CSV table of C-alpha atoms and ligand atoms in Angstrom, one decimal:
chain,number,residue,atom,x,y,z
P,23,MET,CA,62.5,-15.3,72.8
P,24,ILE,CA,63.9,-12.3,74.7
P,25,ARG,CA,62.1,-9.0,75.4
P,26,ILE,CA,63.3,-5.7,76.8
P,27,ASN,CA,61.0,-4.1,79.4
P,28,SER,CA,61.9,-0.5,80.3
P,29,ARG,CA,58.9,0.3,82.5
P,30,TYR,CA,61.1,0.9,85.6
P,31,ILE,CA,63.5,3.1,83.6
P,32,LYS,CA,61.3,4.9,81.2
P,33,GLU,CA,62.9,8.4,81.7
P,34,TYR,CA,66.2,7.1,80.2
P,35,ASP,CA,64.5,5.4,77.2
P,36,ASN,CA,64.4,8.0,74.5
P,37,PRO,CA,64.8,7.4,70.7
P,38,ILE,CA,68.3,7.2,69.3
P,39,ASP,CA,69.2,9.5,66.3
P,40,THR,CA,68.5,7.6,63.1
P,41,ASN,CA,71.7,8.7,61.3
P,42,ARG,CA,73.8,7.7,64.3
P,43,LYS,CA,72.1,4.3,64.3
P,44,ASP,CA,72.8,3.8,60.6
P,45,GLU,CA,76.4,4.8,61.0
P,46,ILE,CA,76.8,2.2,63.8
P,47,LYS,CA,75.1,-0.5,61.8
P,48,GLU,CA,77.5,0.1,59.0
P,49,LYS,CA,80.4,-0.3,61.3
P,50,LEU,CA,79.1,-3.5,62.7
P,51,PHE,CA,78.0,-5.3,59.5
P,52,SER,CA,80.5,-4.2,56.8
P,53,ASN,CA,83.5,-6.4,57.6
P,54,HIS,CA,85.3,-3.7,59.7
P,55,PRO,CA,88.2,-5.0,61.8
P,56,MET,CA,87.3,-7.3,64.7
P,57,THR,CA,83.7,-7.6,63.8
P,58,ALA,CA,83.7,-11.2,62.4
P,59,TRP,CA,81.6,-12.2,65.4
P,60,THR,CA,78.6,-10.4,63.9
P,61,ASN,CA,78.2,-13.3,61.5
P,62,ILE,CA,78.1,-16.8,62.9
P,63,ASP,CA,79.5,-18.2,59.7
P,64,THR,CA,82.7,-16.2,60.1
P,65,THR,CA,82.8,-17.0,63.8
P,66,ILE,CA,83.0,-20.7,63.3
P,67,SER,CA,83.1,-22.9,60.1
P,68,LYS,CA,81.3,-26.2,59.4
P,69,GLU,CA,84.7,-27.9,59.4
P,70,GLU,CA,85.5,-26.5,62.9
P,71,ILE,CA,82.1,-27.7,64.2
P,72,LYS,CA,82.8,-31.1,62.8
P,73,LYS,CA,86.3,-31.2,64.4
P,74,ILE,CA,84.9,-30.2,67.8
P,75,LYS,CA,82.3,-33.0,67.6
P,76,ILE,CA,85.0,-35.6,66.7
P,77,ILE,CA,87.1,-34.5,69.7
P,78,ARG,CA,84.0,-34.5,72.0
P,79,ASP,CA,83.0,-38.0,70.8
P,80,LYS,CA,86.5,-39.3,71.4
P,81,ILE,CA,86.6,-37.9,75.0
P,82,ILE,CA,83.2,-39.4,75.8
P,83,LYS,CA,84.1,-42.8,74.3
P,84,GLU,CA,87.3,-42.8,76.4
P,85,LYS,CA,85.2,-42.2,79.5
P,86,VAL,CA,87.4,-39.2,80.5
P,87,ASP,CA,86.9,-38.1,84.1
P,88,ILE,CA,88.2,-34.5,83.9
P,89,LEU,CA,88.7,-31.9,81.2
P,90,ILE,CA,91.0,-29.1,82.4
P,91,VAL,CA,90.3,-25.9,80.5
P,92,ILE,CA,93.3,-23.5,80.9
P,93,GLY,CA,92.6,-19.9,79.9
P,94,ILE,CA,91.7,-16.5,81.3
P,95,GLY,CA,89.4,-13.5,80.5
P,96,GLY,CA,87.7,-14.0,77.1
P,97,SER,CA,89.5,-17.3,76.7
P,98,PHE,CA,87.4,-19.0,79.5
P,99,LEU,CA,84.5,-16.7,80.8
P,100,GLY,CA,82.1,-17.5,77.9
P,101,ALA,CA,82.6,-21.2,78.0
P,102,LYS,CA,82.1,-21.2,81.8
P,103,ALA,CA,79.0,-19.0,81.5
P,104,ILE,CA,77.4,-21.3,79.0
P,105,ILE,CA,78.3,-24.5,80.9
P,106,ASP,CA,77.1,-23.2,84.3
P,107,SER,CA,73.9,-21.7,82.9
P,108,LEU,CA,72.7,-24.8,81.1
P,109,ASN,CA,73.9,-27.7,83.3
P,110,PRO,CA,72.1,-28.8,86.5
P,111,TYR,CA,73.2,-27.3,89.8
P,112,PHE,CA,74.4,-30.7,91.1
P,113,SER,CA,75.6,-33.4,88.8
P,114,SER,CA,78.1,-36.2,88.8
P,115,LYS,CA,78.2,-36.2,85.0
P,116,LYS,CA,81.5,-37.0,83.3
P,117,PRO,CA,83.8,-35.4,82.2
P,118,GLU,CA,83.9,-32.9,85.0
P,119,ILE,CA,85.1,-29.6,83.5
P,120,ILE,CA,87.6,-27.7,85.6
P,121,PHE,CA,88.7,-24.2,84.8
P,122,ALA,CA,92.4,-23.3,85.6
P,123,GLY,CA,94.7,-20.6,84.5
P,124,THR,CA,92.6,-17.9,86.2
P,125,THR,CA,94.8,-17.6,89.3
P,126,LEU,CA,98.4,-17.6,90.3
P,127,SER,CA,97.5,-19.3,93.6
P,128,GLY,CA,100.0,-22.0,94.2
P,129,LYS,CA,97.6,-23.6,96.6
P,130,TYR,CA,94.9,-23.9,93.9
P,131,LEU,CA,97.3,-25.5,91.5
P,132,GLU,CA,98.7,-27.8,94.1
P,133,ASN,CA,95.2,-28.9,95.1
P,134,LEU,CA,94.3,-29.4,91.5
P,135,LEU,CA,97.3,-31.6,90.8
P,136,ASN,CA,96.5,-33.7,93.8
P,137,TYR,CA,92.8,-33.9,92.8
P,138,ILE,CA,93.5,-35.2,89.2
P,139,GLU,CA,96.0,-37.9,90.4
P,140,GLY,CA,94.7,-41.3,89.3
P,141,LYS,CA,91.9,-39.8,87.1
P,142,ASN,CA,91.5,-39.9,83.4
P,143,VAL,CA,92.5,-36.4,82.3
P,144,TYR,CA,92.4,-34.3,79.1
P,145,VAL,CA,93.5,-30.7,78.7
P,146,ASN,CA,92.3,-27.8,76.5
P,147,VAL,CA,94.6,-24.8,76.8
P,148,ILE,CA,93.2,-21.6,75.3
P,149,SER,CA,95.1,-18.4,74.6
P,150,LYS,CA,94.8,-16.2,71.5
P,151,SER,CA,98.1,-14.4,72.1
P,152,GLY,CA,99.8,-17.6,73.4
P,153,ASN,CA,101.7,-15.6,76.0
P,154,THR,CA,99.4,-14.7,78.8
P,155,LEU,CA,101.2,-15.3,82.1
P,156,GLU,CA,98.5,-17.1,84.1
P,157,THR,CA,97.7,-19.4,81.2
P,158,ALA,CA,101.4,-20.1,80.4
P,159,ILE,CA,102.4,-20.9,84.0
P,160,THR,CA,99.4,-23.2,84.6
P,161,PHE,CA,99.9,-25.0,81.3
P,162,ASP,CA,103.6,-25.6,82.0
P,163,LEU,CA,102.7,-27.3,85.3
P,164,ILE,CA,99.8,-29.3,83.9
P,165,GLU,CA,101.7,-30.3,80.8
P,166,ASP,CA,104.5,-31.5,83.0
P,167,TYR,CA,102.0,-33.7,84.9
P,168,MET,CA,100.6,-35.0,81.7
P,169,LYS,CA,104.0,-35.9,80.3
P,170,LYS,CA,104.9,-37.8,83.6
P,171,THR,CA,101.6,-39.5,83.8
P,172,TYR,CA,100.6,-40.6,80.3
P,173,THR,CA,102.7,-42.1,77.5
P,174,ASN,CA,100.0,-40.9,75.1
P,175,TYR,CA,100.0,-37.3,76.6
P,176,LYS,CA,100.2,-35.8,73.1
P,177,GLU,CA,96.7,-37.1,72.3
P,178,ARG,CA,95.3,-35.7,75.5
P,179,ILE,CA,96.2,-32.0,75.0
P,180,ILE,CA,94.3,-29.7,72.7
P,181,VAL,CA,95.7,-26.3,72.0
P,182,THR,CA,93.4,-23.4,71.0
P,183,THR,CA,95.4,-20.4,69.8
P,184,ASP,CA,96.1,-17.9,67.0
P,185,LYS,CA,97.4,-19.2,63.7
P,186,GLU,CA,100.4,-16.9,64.2
P,187,ASN,CA,103.7,-18.3,65.4
P,188,ASN,CA,103.3,-17.4,69.1
P,189,SER,CA,105.0,-19.5,71.8
P,190,LEU,CA,102.0,-21.7,72.5
P,191,ARG,CA,101.6,-22.4,68.8
P,192,LYS,CA,105.3,-23.3,68.5
P,193,LYS,CA,105.0,-25.7,71.4
P,194,ALA,CA,101.9,-27.3,69.8
P,195,VAL,CA,103.8,-27.8,66.6
P,196,VAL,CA,106.9,-29.3,68.3
P,197,GLU,CA,104.7,-31.7,70.4
P,198,ASN,CA,102.2,-32.4,67.6
P,199,TYR,CA,99.2,-31.5,69.7
P,200,GLU,CA,95.8,-31.2,68.2
P,201,THR,CA,95.1,-27.5,67.5
P,202,LEU,CA,92.1,-25.3,66.9
P,203,ASN,CA,92.6,-21.8,65.4
P,204,VAL,CA,91.2,-18.7,67.2
P,205,PRO,CA,89.6,-16.5,64.5
P,206,GLN,CA,91.9,-13.5,63.9
P,207,ASN,CA,89.1,-11.0,63.4
P,208,ILE,CA,87.4,-11.7,66.8
P,209,GLY,CA,88.7,-10.5,70.2
P,210,GLY,CA,88.7,-12.7,73.3
P,211,ARG,CA,85.5,-11.4,74.9
P,212,PHE,CA,83.5,-11.8,71.6
P,213,SER,CA,84.9,-15.3,71.0
P,214,CYS,CA,82.8,-17.7,73.0
P,215,LEU,CA,80.8,-18.9,70.0
P,216,SER,CA,84.0,-19.8,68.1
P,217,VAL,CA,86.3,-22.7,68.8
P,218,VAL,CA,87.5,-20.8,71.9
P,219,GLY,CA,84.2,-21.5,73.8
P,220,LEU,CA,82.6,-24.3,71.9
P,221,LEU,CA,85.0,-27.2,72.5
P,222,PRO,CA,84.6,-27.2,76.3
P,223,VAL,CA,80.9,-26.4,75.9
P,224,ALA,CA,80.4,-29.4,73.5
P,225,ILE,CA,82.4,-31.7,75.8
P,226,SER,CA,80.2,-30.7,78.7
P,227,GLY,CA,77.2,-32.2,76.8
P,228,ILE,CA,75.6,-29.0,75.5
P,229,ASP,CA,74.1,-29.0,72.0
P,230,ILE,CA,76.3,-26.4,70.2
P,231,ASP,CA,74.1,-26.5,67.1
P,232,LYS,CA,71.1,-25.2,69.0
P,233,LEU,CA,73.3,-22.5,70.7
P,234,LEU,CA,74.6,-21.4,67.3
P,235,ASP,CA,71.0,-21.4,65.8
P,236,GLY,CA,69.9,-19.1,68.6
P,237,ALA,CA,72.8,-16.7,67.9
P,238,ARG,CA,72.3,-16.9,64.2
P,239,ASN,CA,68.7,-15.8,64.5
P,240,ALA,CA,69.4,-13.1,67.0
P,241,THR,CA,70.1,-10.2,64.5
P,242,LYS,CA,66.3,-9.7,65.0
P,243,TYR,CA,67.3,-8.2,68.4
P,244,LEU,CA,69.4,-5.4,66.8
P,245,ASP,CA,66.8,-2.7,67.6
P,246,ASP,CA,66.5,-4.0,71.2
P,247,ALA,CA,70.3,-3.9,71.5
P,248,PHE,CA,70.2,-0.3,70.4
P,249,ILE,CA,67.5,0.5,73.0
P,250,TYR,CA,69.5,-1.1,75.8
P,251,ALA,CA,72.8,0.5,74.7
P,252,ASN,CA,71.1,3.9,74.4
P,253,ILE,CA,69.5,3.6,77.9
P,254,ARG,CA,73.0,2.7,79.3
P,255,TYR,CA,74.5,5.7,77.4
P,256,ASN,CA,71.8,8.0,78.8
P,257,LEU,CA,72.3,6.7,82.3
P,258,GLU,CA,76.0,7.2,82.2
P,259,LYS,CA,75.5,10.8,81.1
P,260,GLU,CA,73.4,11.3,84.3
P,261,ASN,CA,76.3,9.8,86.4
P,262,ARG,CA,74.7,6.4,86.8
P,263,VAL,CA,78.1,4.7,86.6
P,264,VAL,CA,77.5,1.3,88.3
P,265,GLU,CA,75.4,-1.3,86.6
P,266,LEU,CA,74.2,-4.3,88.7
P,267,ILE,CA,73.9,-7.3,86.3
P,268,THR,CA,71.2,-8.8,88.4
P,269,ILE,CA,70.1,-12.5,88.3
P,270,TYR,CA,67.6,-14.5,90.3
P,271,GLU,CA,69.0,-17.9,89.4
P,272,GLU,CA,72.4,-18.7,91.0
P,273,ASN,CA,73.7,-20.8,88.1
P,274,LEU,CA,73.6,-17.7,86.0
P,275,GLU,CA,76.3,-16.1,88.1
P,276,SER,CA,79.0,-17.0,85.6
P,277,PHE,CA,76.9,-15.5,82.8
P,278,GLY,CA,76.8,-12.3,84.9
P,279,SER,CA,80.6,-12.4,85.1
P,280,TRP,CA,80.8,-12.9,81.3
P,281,ILE,CA,78.5,-9.9,80.7
P,282,SER,CA,80.6,-7.8,83.2
P,283,GLN,CA,83.8,-8.6,81.3
P,284,LEU,CA,82.1,-7.9,78.0
P,285,PHE,CA,80.8,-4.5,79.0
P,286,GLY,CA,83.8,-3.6,81.3
P,287,GLU,CA,86.6,-4.3,78.8
P,288,THR,CA,84.7,-3.0,75.8
P,289,GLN,CA,83.6,0.4,77.3
P,290,GLY,CA,85.9,1.1,80.3
P,291,LYS,CA,88.4,3.3,78.6
P,292,ASN,CA,89.3,7.0,78.0
P,293,GLY,CA,87.9,7.8,81.4
P,294,LEU,CA,84.4,6.6,80.3
P,295,GLY,CA,82.2,3.6,80.8
P,296,ILE,CA,79.9,2.1,83.4
P,297,LEU,CA,81.3,-0.3,86.0
P,298,PRO,CA,79.4,-3.6,85.6
P,299,VAL,CA,78.9,-5.7,88.7
P,300,THR,CA,77.4,-9.2,88.9
P,301,ASN,CA,74.6,-9.3,91.5
P,302,VAL,CA,72.8,-12.4,92.7
P,303,TYR,CA,69.3,-12.1,94.2
P,304,THR,CA,67.7,-12.9,96.5
P,305,LYS,CA,71.1,-13.5,98.3
P,306,ASN,CA,72.3,-9.9,97.8
P,307,LEU,CA,69.0,-8.4,98.9
P,308,HIS,CA,70.3,-9.1,102.4
P,309,SER,CA,73.6,-7.3,101.7
P,310,ILE,CA,74.0,-4.6,99.0
P,311,GLY,CA,70.2,-4.3,98.7
P,312,GLN,CA,70.3,-1.7,101.4
P,313,TYR,CA,72.8,0.4,99.3
P,314,LEU,CA,70.6,0.2,96.2
P,315,GLN,CA,67.6,1.3,98.2
P,316,GLU,CA,69.1,4.1,100.2
P,317,GLY,CA,72.8,4.7,99.2
P,318,ARG,CA,74.3,7.0,96.6
P,319,LYS,CA,72.2,7.5,93.4
P,320,ILE,CA,74.9,6.2,91.1
P,321,CYS,CA,73.6,2.7,90.3
P,322,PHE,CA,71.0,1.1,88.1
P,323,GLU,CA,70.1,-2.6,87.6
P,324,THR,CA,69.8,-4.8,84.5
P,325,VAL,CA,67.7,-7.7,85.6
P,326,LEU,CA,67.5,-11.0,83.8
P,327,LYS,CA,63.9,-12.4,84.3
P,328,ILE,CA,63.4,-16.0,83.4
P,329,LEU,CA,59.8,-16.8,83.0
P,330,LYS,CA,60.0,-20.6,83.2
P,331,SER,CA,62.6,-22.7,85.0
P,332,SER,CA,61.1,-25.1,87.5
P,333,SER,CA,57.7,-26.5,88.5
P,334,LEU,CA,58.5,-26.9,92.1
P,335,GLN,CA,55.9,-25.5,94.5
P,336,THR,CA,56.0,-24.4,98.1
P,337,LYS,CA,54.1,-26.3,100.7
P,338,GLU,CA,51.2,-23.8,100.2
P,339,LYS,CA,51.2,-24.7,96.5
P,340,LEU,CA,52.7,-21.5,95.2
P,341,SER,CA,55.1,-22.0,92.3
P,342,LEU,CA,58.7,-21.0,93.4
P,343,GLN,CA,59.2,-19.6,89.9
P,344,LYS,CA,56.2,-17.3,90.4
P,345,LEU,CA,57.4,-16.4,93.9
P,346,ASN,CA,60.9,-15.6,92.5
P,347,ASN,CA,59.4,-13.3,89.9
P,348,ILE,CA,57.0,-11.6,92.4
P,349,VAL,CA,60.1,-10.8,94.4
P,350,LEU,CA,61.8,-9.5,91.3
P,351,GLU,CA,59.0,-7.1,90.4
P,352,GLN,CA,58.6,-5.9,94.0
P,353,VAL,CA,62.3,-5.3,94.3
P,354,ALA,CA,62.3,-3.3,91.0
P,355,THR,CA,59.4,-1.2,92.4
P,356,ALA,CA,61.1,-0.7,95.8
P,357,HIS,CA,64.4,0.3,94.2
P,358,LYS,CA,62.7,2.7,91.8
P,359,GLU,CA,61.1,4.4,94.9
P,360,GLY,CA,64.7,4.5,96.2
P,361,GLN,CA,65.7,6.1,92.8
P,362,THR,CA,67.7,3.1,91.6
P,363,PRO,CA,66.0,2.3,88.2
P,364,SER,CA,65.9,-1.2,86.7
P,365,LEU,CA,65.8,-2.5,83.1
P,366,ILE,CA,64.2,-5.9,82.8
P,367,ILE,CA,65.3,-8.4,80.1
P,368,GLU,CA,62.7,-11.2,79.9
P,369,VAL,CA,63.6,-14.6,78.7
P,370,ASP,CA,60.9,-17.3,78.3
P,371,GLU,CA,63.2,-20.1,79.4
P,372,MET,CA,67.0,-20.7,79.6
P,373,ASN,CA,68.0,-23.3,77.0
P,374,GLU,CA,70.7,-23.6,74.3
P,375,TYR,CA,68.7,-21.6,71.8
P,376,THR,CA,67.8,-18.7,74.1
P,377,LEU,CA,71.3,-18.5,75.6
P,378,GLY,CA,72.6,-18.2,72.0
P,379,GLU,CA,70.2,-15.4,71.4
P,380,LEU,CA,71.2,-13.7,74.7
P,381,ILE,CA,74.9,-13.9,74.0
P,382,TYR,CA,74.6,-12.3,70.5
P,383,PHE,CA,72.3,-9.7,72.0
P,384,PHE,CA,74.9,-8.7,74.6
P,385,PHE,CA,77.7,-8.7,72.0
P,386,LEU,CA,75.6,-6.2,70.0
P,387,THR,CA,74.8,-4.1,73.0
P,388,ALA,CA,78.5,-3.9,74.1
P,389,ALA,CA,79.8,-2.9,70.7
P,390,ILE,CA,77.0,-0.4,70.1
P,391,GLY,CA,77.6,1.1,73.5
P,392,GLY,CA,81.3,1.5,72.6
P,393,TYR,CA,80.5,3.2,69.3
P,394,LEU,CA,78.0,5.6,71.2
P,395,LEU,CA,80.9,6.6,73.5
P,396,GLU,CA,83.1,7.0,70.3
P,397,ILE,CA,85.7,4.6,71.6
P,398,ASN,CA,87.3,1.5,70.0
P,399,PRO,CA,85.0,-1.3,71.4
P,400,PHE,CA,87.5,-4.0,70.5
P,401,ASN,CA,90.8,-3.2,72.2
P,402,GLN,CA,91.8,-3.5,75.9
P,403,PRO,CA,94.9,-1.3,76.3
P,404,GLY,CA,94.4,-1.3,80.1
P,405,VAL,CA,94.8,-5.1,80.3
P,406,GLU,CA,97.8,-5.1,78.0
P,407,ARG,CA,99.4,-2.5,80.3
P,408,TYR,CA,99.5,-4.7,83.3
P,409,LYS,CA,100.6,-7.7,81.3
P,410,TYR,CA,103.5,-5.6,80.0
P,411,LEU,CA,104.5,-4.3,83.4
P,412,VAL,CA,104.5,-7.8,84.9
P,413,ASN,CA,106.6,-9.2,82.1
P,414,GLU,CA,109.1,-6.3,82.5
P,415,GLU,CA,109.4,-7.0,86.2
P,416,LEU,CA,109.9,-10.7,85.6
P,417,LYS,CA,113.0,-10.0,83.5
P,418,ASN,CA,114.6,-8.8,86.8
P,419,VAL,CA,113.6,-11.9,88.8
P,420,ARG,CA,114.0,-14.8,86.4
E,4,LIG,O1,88.8,-10.2,76.0
E,4,LIG,C1,90.0,-10.2,75.9
E,4,LIG,O2,90.6,-9.9,74.8
E,4,LIG,C2,90.9,-10.6,77.1
E,4,LIG,O3,90.1,-10.8,78.2
E,4,LIG,C3,91.7,-11.9,76.8
E,4,LIG,O4,90.8,-12.9,76.4
E,4,LIG,C4,92.6,-12.3,78.0
E,4,LIG,O5,93.4,-11.3,78.3
E,4,LIG,C5,93.3,-13.6,77.6
E,4,LIG,O6,94.1,-13.4,76.5
E,4,LIG,P1,94.7,-14.6,75.7
E,4,LIG,O7,93.6,-15.3,75.1
E,4,LIG,O8,95.6,-14.0,74.6
E,4,LIG,O9,95.5,-15.4,76.6
């Protein structure tokens, strides 16, 4: 169960025009382009869920040490967010999931290749377009290692890409790799509940049925998503252009990064949009907390409040969970005095079901926010532009 609490941000919480709301609902739920994520049954089919579970069971049976997930942006952030949010902070559970393809650091890849030496490794490369530079370079190097190391390398590489004949798909066909098809009517940042996110998530031991159940039942939060999107819209009009996605549980940092990408890529266009920044408390209370209290009045905070996570008590028998939430409320009060308002999103407990609900709720908020700004929520021309320029330059150096 999730609840929106706007008590620290009331002045920005006014009702949204009903006609505008109906117009947006129609755009979301009437099979418009790139909105297949609004329906879980068009996000992932029963057959795909079955296939994911077969691959997961094989990997577990073969006692695989490491799954390397190669992808960037929407092709990895959601899976990482789910895995980090739901797994323990410290664990020696196998397989270890390692994300690669998010950097062009030679040092990182060199270290990774050394680290996997002698271990039982599988690879899942994920790219909708099949031609993203970071993913392609990383996959080339890892594929080369797999070919040199395993006679059965073909069984160890799973390719998640578009059905179209892109270069990654062509390679998968030539090598006869196992493939999963990225849904065509869903963009990268809205795809973590499809085959894009769910294969690594399932392999990490998370119950994907419960995650999908949570998302499937989250259309009930449509009104809350309108409230949150409208508050953000009103804040932006008042020049509140920086949103601190604030969490008090460090393993939710990747979830914060996923939300930042979802909001940033969806709404940051045409000279509009709020800059989302992941913010971990209480750590950052001792760094940027000063700015939020007394700096420029351009920020607001969206705070994820988890009501139940641990039963550990301090030596004085005060529950740490209670203490964390006392700090959360007092920080919101202090920052409001300093004219940085906070919106609180309360979650009873972080588990597969509530995380599924939250993911769908943030999907809705991002898309509604895009429609309120009258921009296309589902493209990312800015990202495409840098990809294009790099590829042009590479023609000169290759
Ligand atoms: O959300 C998006 O669409 C982007 O962040 C893409 O996911 C990212 O650029 C990676 O693209 P691809 O999956 O085509 O490699």
